Short mmCIF file of C-alpha atoms and ligand atoms in Angstrom, two decimals:
data_model
loop_
_atom_site.label_atom_id
_atom_site.label_comp_id
_atom_site.label_asym_id
_atom_site.label_seq_id
_atom_site.Cartn_x
_atom_site.Cartn_y
_atom_site.Cartn_z
CA MET A 1 24.87 65.61 23.57
CA LEU A 2 26.04 62.26 24.47
CA ILE A 3 26.05 60.68 20.66
CA LYS A 4 25.71 62.61 17.48
CA THR A 5 25.82 62.67 13.42
CA ASP A 6 26.81 65.08 11.21
CA ASN A 7 25.99 64.34 8.06
CA LEU A 8 27.58 60.84 8.02
CA THR A 9 27.91 58.79 4.90
CA LYS A 10 28.88 55.64 4.33
CA HIS A 11 29.84 54.62 0.87
CA PHE A 12 30.94 50.98 -1.24
CA ASP A 13 32.90 51.44 -4.12
CA LEU A 14 31.88 48.60 -6.29
CA GLY A 15 33.70 49.92 -9.50
CA LYS A 16 33.16 50.17 -12.69
CA GLY A 17 31.66 53.72 -12.34
CA GLN A 18 29.56 51.98 -9.75
CA THR A 19 28.88 53.20 -5.88
CA LEU A 20 26.54 51.84 -3.08
CA HIS A 21 24.90 55.45 -1.07
CA ALA A 22 24.52 52.89 1.91
CA VAL A 23 24.70 55.61 4.97
CA ASP A 24 24.02 58.89 3.03
CA GLY A 25 24.01 62.16 5.36
CA VAL A 26 22.30 60.81 8.03
CA SER A 27 22.63 64.00 10.97
CA ILE A 28 21.08 62.21 14.96
CA GLU A 29 21.07 63.13 17.81
CA ILE A 30 20.65 60.91 21.61
CA GLU A 31 21.08 62.07 24.76
CA GLU A 32 22.50 60.53 27.62
CA ASN A 33 19.74 57.20 28.88
CA GLU A 34 18.32 57.20 26.34
CA VAL A 35 17.23 54.97 23.58
CA LEU A 36 16.76 55.54 19.41
CA GLY A 37 15.19 52.90 17.86
CA LEU A 38 15.99 53.05 14.67
CA VAL A 39 14.34 51.42 11.92
CA GLY A 40 13.51 50.19 8.31
CA GLU A 41 13.40 47.97 6.30
CA SER A 42 16.68 45.48 5.35
CA GLY A 43 19.18 47.39 3.02
CA SER A 44 17.67 51.35 4.78
CA GLY A 45 21.30 50.71 6.50
CA LYS A 46 20.52 50.94 9.93
CA SER A 47 23.50 48.17 10.70
CA THR A 48 25.99 50.52 8.02
CA PHE A 49 25.08 53.30 10.51
CA GLY A 50 24.93 51.62 13.64
CA LYS A 51 29.09 50.52 12.78
CA THR A 52 29.94 53.33 11.03
CA LEU A 53 28.82 55.58 13.98
CA ILE A 54 31.18 53.32 17.26
CA GLY A 55 34.25 52.92 14.07
CA LEU A 56 34.12 49.40 12.95
CA LEU A 57 33.89 50.78 9.58
CA PRO A 58 35.86 54.05 8.47
CA LYS A 59 33.64 56.72 6.99
CA THR A 60 33.34 57.83 3.92
CA SER A 61 32.58 61.78 4.89
CA GLY A 62 30.51 63.21 7.58
CA MET A 63 31.21 63.19 11.12
CA ALA A 64 30.49 61.68 14.49
CA PHE A 65 30.77 63.04 17.63
CA TYR A 66 31.30 61.06 21.76
CA ARG A 67 30.60 62.76 24.91
CA ASP A 68 30.56 66.76 22.88
CA GLN A 69 34.27 65.37 20.81
CA PRO A 70 35.02 63.56 17.37
CA LEU A 71 35.36 60.21 16.78
CA PRO A 72 38.69 59.17 14.44
CA GLU A 73 37.57 59.38 11.13
CA ARG A 74 39.04 55.54 10.86
CA PHE A 75 39.82 54.04 13.32
CA SER A 76 43.16 52.41 14.50
CA ALA A 77 44.25 49.98 16.15
CA THR A 78 44.57 51.72 19.87
CA ASP A 79 41.77 53.27 19.21
CA HIS A 80 39.59 49.90 19.03
CA LEU A 81 41.41 49.96 22.43
CA HIS A 82 40.60 53.05 23.30
CA TYR A 83 36.38 53.59 21.97
CA SER A 84 36.05 49.80 23.19
CA ARG A 85 35.76 50.52 26.76
CA GLU A 86 32.76 53.21 25.80
CA LEU A 87 31.13 51.99 22.66
CA GLN A 88 30.00 48.59 21.81
CA MET A 89 27.62 46.46 19.70
CA ILE A 90 25.40 44.01 20.08
CA PHE A 91 24.76 42.38 17.37
CA GLN A 92 22.30 40.27 15.12
CA ASP A 93 22.89 36.67 15.03
CA PRO A 94 24.73 35.31 18.73
CA TYR A 95 25.56 31.83 16.23
CA SER A 96 28.22 33.62 14.34
CA SER A 97 28.94 36.39 16.61
CA LEU A 98 30.90 34.79 19.04
CA ASN A 99 33.56 32.77 18.46
CA PRO A 100 33.39 28.49 19.01
CA ARG A 101 36.98 28.20 20.66
CA MET A 102 36.52 29.83 23.20
CA THR A 103 34.38 29.62 26.98
CA VAL A 104 31.90 31.83 28.14
CA LEU A 105 34.19 33.16 30.46
CA ASP A 106 36.88 33.82 28.17
CA ILE A 107 34.18 35.64 25.46
CA ILE A 108 32.99 37.37 28.65
CA GLY A 109 35.67 38.39 30.05
CA GLU A 110 37.74 39.12 27.12
CA GLY A 111 36.64 43.58 27.88
CA LEU A 112 38.24 43.82 31.38
CA HIS A 113 41.06 41.53 30.28
CA ILE A 114 41.88 43.84 27.78
CA GLN A 115 41.83 46.13 30.48
CA GLY A 116 44.91 44.88 31.75
CA GLN A 117 43.57 46.19 35.06
CA TYR A 118 41.61 43.02 36.38
CA SER A 119 43.12 39.88 38.09
CA ARG A 120 42.44 36.30 36.59
CA GLN A 121 40.03 35.51 40.03
CA GLU A 122 38.36 39.07 39.16
CA ILE A 123 37.50 38.60 35.82
CA ARG A 124 35.62 35.30 36.47
CA ASP A 125 34.15 37.11 40.07
CA HIS A 126 32.29 39.18 36.73
CA VAL A 127 31.65 37.04 34.41
CA ALA A 128 30.34 34.81 37.11
CA SER A 129 28.73 38.33 38.07
CA TRP A 130 27.48 39.04 34.90
CA LEU A 131 25.92 35.69 33.99
CA PHE A 132 23.39 36.08 36.70
CA LYS A 133 22.58 39.21 35.73
CA VAL A 134 21.49 37.65 32.80
CA GLY A 135 19.56 34.68 33.51
CA LEU A 136 22.20 32.32 32.58
CA ASN A 137 24.39 30.16 35.17
CA PRO A 138 27.22 30.75 36.86
CA ASP A 139 29.22 27.77 37.29
CA HIS A 140 28.75 26.92 33.40
CA MET A 141 31.44 29.96 32.37
CA SER A 142 33.89 26.72 31.36
CA ARG A 143 30.99 25.73 28.65
CA TYR A 144 31.38 27.16 24.37
CA PRO A 145 29.17 29.07 22.68
CA HIS A 146 27.09 25.23 20.69
CA GLU A 147 26.23 24.52 24.07
CA PHE A 148 23.97 27.19 24.54
CA SER A 149 20.87 27.80 22.64
CA GLY A 150 19.97 30.93 20.73
CA GLY A 151 18.79 33.21 23.46
CA GLN A 152 21.54 32.15 25.50
CA ARG A 153 23.40 33.29 22.37
CA GLN A 154 23.02 36.32 22.89
CA ARG A 155 22.47 36.82 26.25
CA ILE A 156 26.52 36.04 27.01
CA GLY A 157 26.63 38.27 23.85
CA ILE A 158 25.22 41.65 25.84
CA ALA A 159 26.74 40.65 29.11
CA ARG A 160 30.34 40.40 27.20
CA ALA A 161 29.54 44.34 25.51
CA MET A 162 28.24 45.28 29.04
CA ILE A 163 31.02 43.98 31.08
CA ILE A 164 32.96 46.74 30.82
CA GLU A 165 30.06 49.46 31.47
CA PRO A 166 29.54 51.54 28.35
CA GLY A 167 28.52 54.92 27.99
CA PHE A 168 27.19 53.91 24.37
CA VAL A 169 25.62 50.58 22.81
CA VAL A 170 24.54 50.04 19.69
CA CYS A 171 22.00 46.60 19.64
CA ASP A 172 21.51 45.98 16.08
CA GLU A 173 18.78 43.57 15.73
CA PRO A 174 19.38 41.74 18.18
CA ILE A 175 16.08 39.54 18.58
CA SER A 176 15.65 39.04 14.94
CA ALA A 177 17.47 35.85 14.92
CA LEU A 178 15.59 34.25 18.07
CA ASP A 179 11.98 32.44 17.97
CA VAL A 180 9.94 34.38 19.14
CA SER A 181 9.11 32.71 21.91
CA VAL A 182 12.31 33.94 23.39
CA GLN A 183 12.35 37.36 21.85
CA ALA A 184 10.57 38.87 24.49
CA GLN A 185 12.77 37.78 27.59
CA VAL A 186 15.80 39.40 25.90
CA ILE A 187 13.64 42.84 25.06
CA ASN A 188 12.75 42.93 29.10
CA LEU A 189 16.88 41.98 29.43
CA LEU A 190 18.05 45.21 28.18
CA ASP A 191 14.76 47.42 29.47
CA GLU A 192 15.83 46.19 33.15
CA LEU A 193 19.51 46.86 31.43
CA LYS A 194 19.22 50.12 30.92
CA GLU A 195 17.38 51.24 33.74
CA SER A 196 19.70 49.65 36.17
CA MET A 197 22.85 51.37 34.51
CA GLY A 198 21.21 54.24 32.93
CA LEU A 199 22.78 53.20 30.07
CA THR A 200 22.36 54.96 26.10
CA LEU A 201 21.10 52.80 23.11
CA MET A 202 20.78 52.92 20.37
CA PHE A 203 18.12 50.09 18.90
CA ILE A 204 18.12 48.77 15.39
CA ALA A 205 15.27 46.31 14.38
CA HIS A 206 12.30 46.27 11.48
CA ASP A 207 9.92 45.61 13.65
CA LEU A 208 8.03 49.13 15.24
CA SER A 209 6.30 48.06 17.64
CA MET A 210 9.00 45.88 19.46
CA VAL A 211 11.19 49.63 18.65
CA ARG A 212 8.49 51.33 19.85
CA TYR A 213 8.52 49.77 23.03
CA VAL A 214 12.17 49.55 24.33
CA SER A 215 12.93 53.22 22.86
CA ASP A 216 12.29 56.97 24.07
CA ARG A 217 12.79 58.79 20.27
CA MET A 218 12.86 56.98 16.67
CA ALA A 219 14.06 57.40 13.85
CA VAL A 220 13.08 55.90 10.31
CA MET A 221 15.60 55.16 8.29
CA TYR A 222 15.36 54.49 4.75
CA LEU A 223 17.82 54.15 1.66
CA GLY A 224 20.62 55.31 3.34
CA ALA A 225 18.37 57.80 5.28
CA VAL A 226 16.24 59.00 8.01
CA VAL A 227 13.18 59.87 6.56
CA GLU A 228 11.73 61.43 9.98
CA SER A 229 11.86 60.86 13.83
CA GLY A 230 10.28 61.78 16.70
CA PRO A 231 9.13 60.50 19.82
CA ALA A 232 8.87 57.32 19.99
CA ASP A 233 4.80 56.96 20.01
CA GLU A 234 4.12 60.26 18.24
CA VAL A 235 6.16 58.51 14.96
CA PHE A 236 4.25 55.61 16.25
CA PHE A 237 0.94 56.95 16.24
CA GLU A 238 1.37 59.82 13.53
CA PRO A 239 3.92 58.95 11.70
CA ARG A 240 3.55 61.79 8.80
CA HIS A 241 6.39 60.88 7.02
CA PRO A 242 4.14 58.33 4.52
CA TYR A 243 6.57 55.53 4.31
CA THR A 244 6.46 55.14 8.21
CA GLU A 245 2.58 55.66 7.28
CA LEU A 246 2.97 52.50 5.56
CA LEU A 247 6.08 50.66 7.31
CA VAL A 248 2.99 51.25 10.40
CA GLN A 249 0.45 50.17 8.52
CA SER A 250 2.32 47.15 7.49
CA ASN A 251 3.50 46.54 11.51
CA PRO A 252 1.95 43.36 12.11
CA GLU A 253 -0.74 42.82 15.22
CA PRO A 254 0.56 40.97 18.46
CA ASP A 255 -3.18 39.62 19.01
CA PRO A 256 -3.53 36.96 16.47
CA GLN A 257 -6.67 37.68 15.78
CA ARG A 258 -7.13 40.91 15.10
CA GLU A 259 -3.97 40.82 12.62
CA SER A 260 -6.83 37.95 11.24
CA ALA A 261 -9.17 40.36 11.08
CA ARG A 262 -7.53 43.92 10.07
CA ASP A 263 -6.31 44.60 5.91
CA TYR A 264 -3.35 43.93 5.85
CA ILE A 265 -1.45 46.53 3.32
CA PRO A 266 2.12 44.97 1.92
CA ILE A 267 4.28 48.00 0.88
CA LYS A 268 4.14 48.13 -2.87
CA GLY A 269 7.39 47.37 -4.80
CA GLU A 270 10.58 46.62 -3.13
CA ILE A 271 13.04 49.04 -1.98
CA THR A 272 14.80 51.05 -4.46
CA SER A 273 18.81 49.94 -5.03
CA PRO A 274 21.32 51.86 -3.19
CA ILE A 275 23.45 51.83 -6.61
CA ASN A 276 24.16 55.50 -8.30
CA VAL A 277 21.54 57.04 -6.36
CA GLN A 278 20.42 59.58 -8.36
CA PRO A 279 18.78 63.56 -7.17
CA GLY A 280 15.03 64.06 -5.63
CA CYS A 281 12.88 62.25 -3.50
CA ARG A 282 14.34 58.24 -2.86
CA PHE A 283 10.48 56.80 -1.67
CA ALA A 284 9.24 58.46 -4.90
CA ASP A 285 8.48 55.49 -7.09
CA ARG A 286 7.26 53.50 -4.38
CA CYS A 287 5.49 56.18 -2.86
CA PRO A 288 1.58 56.62 -2.75
CA LYS A 289 1.58 60.42 -2.36
CA VAL A 290 4.11 61.09 -5.28
CA MET A 291 4.33 64.55 -7.12
CA ASP A 292 5.97 65.97 -9.65
CA GLN A 293 8.54 67.82 -7.87
CA CYS A 294 9.13 64.27 -5.83
CA ARG A 295 10.84 62.95 -8.86
CA HIS A 296 12.67 65.49 -9.26
CA VAL A 297 14.25 67.58 -6.44
CA THR A 298 14.94 65.99 -2.57
CA PRO A 299 12.97 66.99 0.06
CA GLU A 300 14.95 68.59 2.87
CA PHE A 301 15.00 67.06 6.89
CA THR A 302 13.62 70.17 8.23
CA ALA A 303 11.33 70.19 12.18
CA VAL A 304 7.85 70.72 11.78
CA GLU A 305 6.63 70.42 14.60
CA ASN A 306 8.70 70.68 18.75
CA GLN A 307 11.17 67.40 18.49
CA ARG A 308 9.96 66.16 15.06
CA GLN A 309 11.58 65.78 11.67
CA VAL A 310 10.95 64.75 8.27
CA ALA A 311 12.07 64.56 4.62
CA CYS A 312 9.17 65.07 2.79
CA HIS A 313 7.90 67.45 0.22
CA LEU A 314 4.46 67.41 1.92
CA TYR A 315 5.70 68.97 5.08
CA ASN A 316 8.67 71.42 3.30
FE1 LIG B 401 6.27 61.00 -1.22
FE2 LIG B 401 7.12 62.53 -2.62
FE3 LIG B 401 6.97 63.05 0.39
FE4 LIG B 401 8.59 61.44 -0.98
S1 LIG B 401 8.67 63.90 -1.35
S2 LIG B 401 7.86 60.41 0.36
S3 LIG B 401 7.45 60.90 -3.14
S4 LIG B 401 5.51 63.38 -1.18
#
């Protein structure tokens, strides 16, 4: 297994006895060359999970493994340097994730520079080749991020993450800050790179149909916990958990005519506060199928059939 987490938990102490349960006991596995899509509404803990998994945030408890080796609970500067060759992240916001004072050459070449094995000319050549691969003009490597559009900046972010040929990449909502017209281009680029480089990715997004398109398997997160996982198509077309059912039903149709013709079913209410989470099902306040036991007994995340797991009393 390339990536595995075992009850990975990330809490934030807010003081005055209050704890924010951003990630609560998440256990996932990702095989080599596999794309795991992680979906859920804003505030479900997806990004915090991604950052904690690759060491950008210290863990509160639980374990994460890379190639069967445990990752440190809290990364030291040496750990960051060591694992930056293996674990990378593509960030949501291509506007703030690139240093405005660095040229594209320095931004994309930084990972190679840190490795200390490449001459300045070799780094230039690698950066030029990567600019070409991501569809940008290699002659523009001396330019600064503000001279590029949002979609182009995200391509720069992708080249920066990929140039060191990492073993695992977390793509944190890589298209949500982009115009709809360029979203598909960036997705297609990631898809091509995945095929040509044999990448292993965790693709975080709230757009279910986009996640289904790029992922082999899908995990659905709600309020810090995974509530359903399985092969991407099966989860999308035959959701088991009531939250996944509602997410699928509220997912917009790409065809505007079909979208305006269908009954839109919004998920009622807001995601519950992640502060001082109580026992019981986290989705109980919004679930149309809620039962008495759901309010005080936490459902186990259990296998319901081959490769499918659900945390719901309807299946326990
Ligand atoms: Fe709904 Fe109960 Fe299942 Fe939670 S455990 S999703 S409240 S039916």
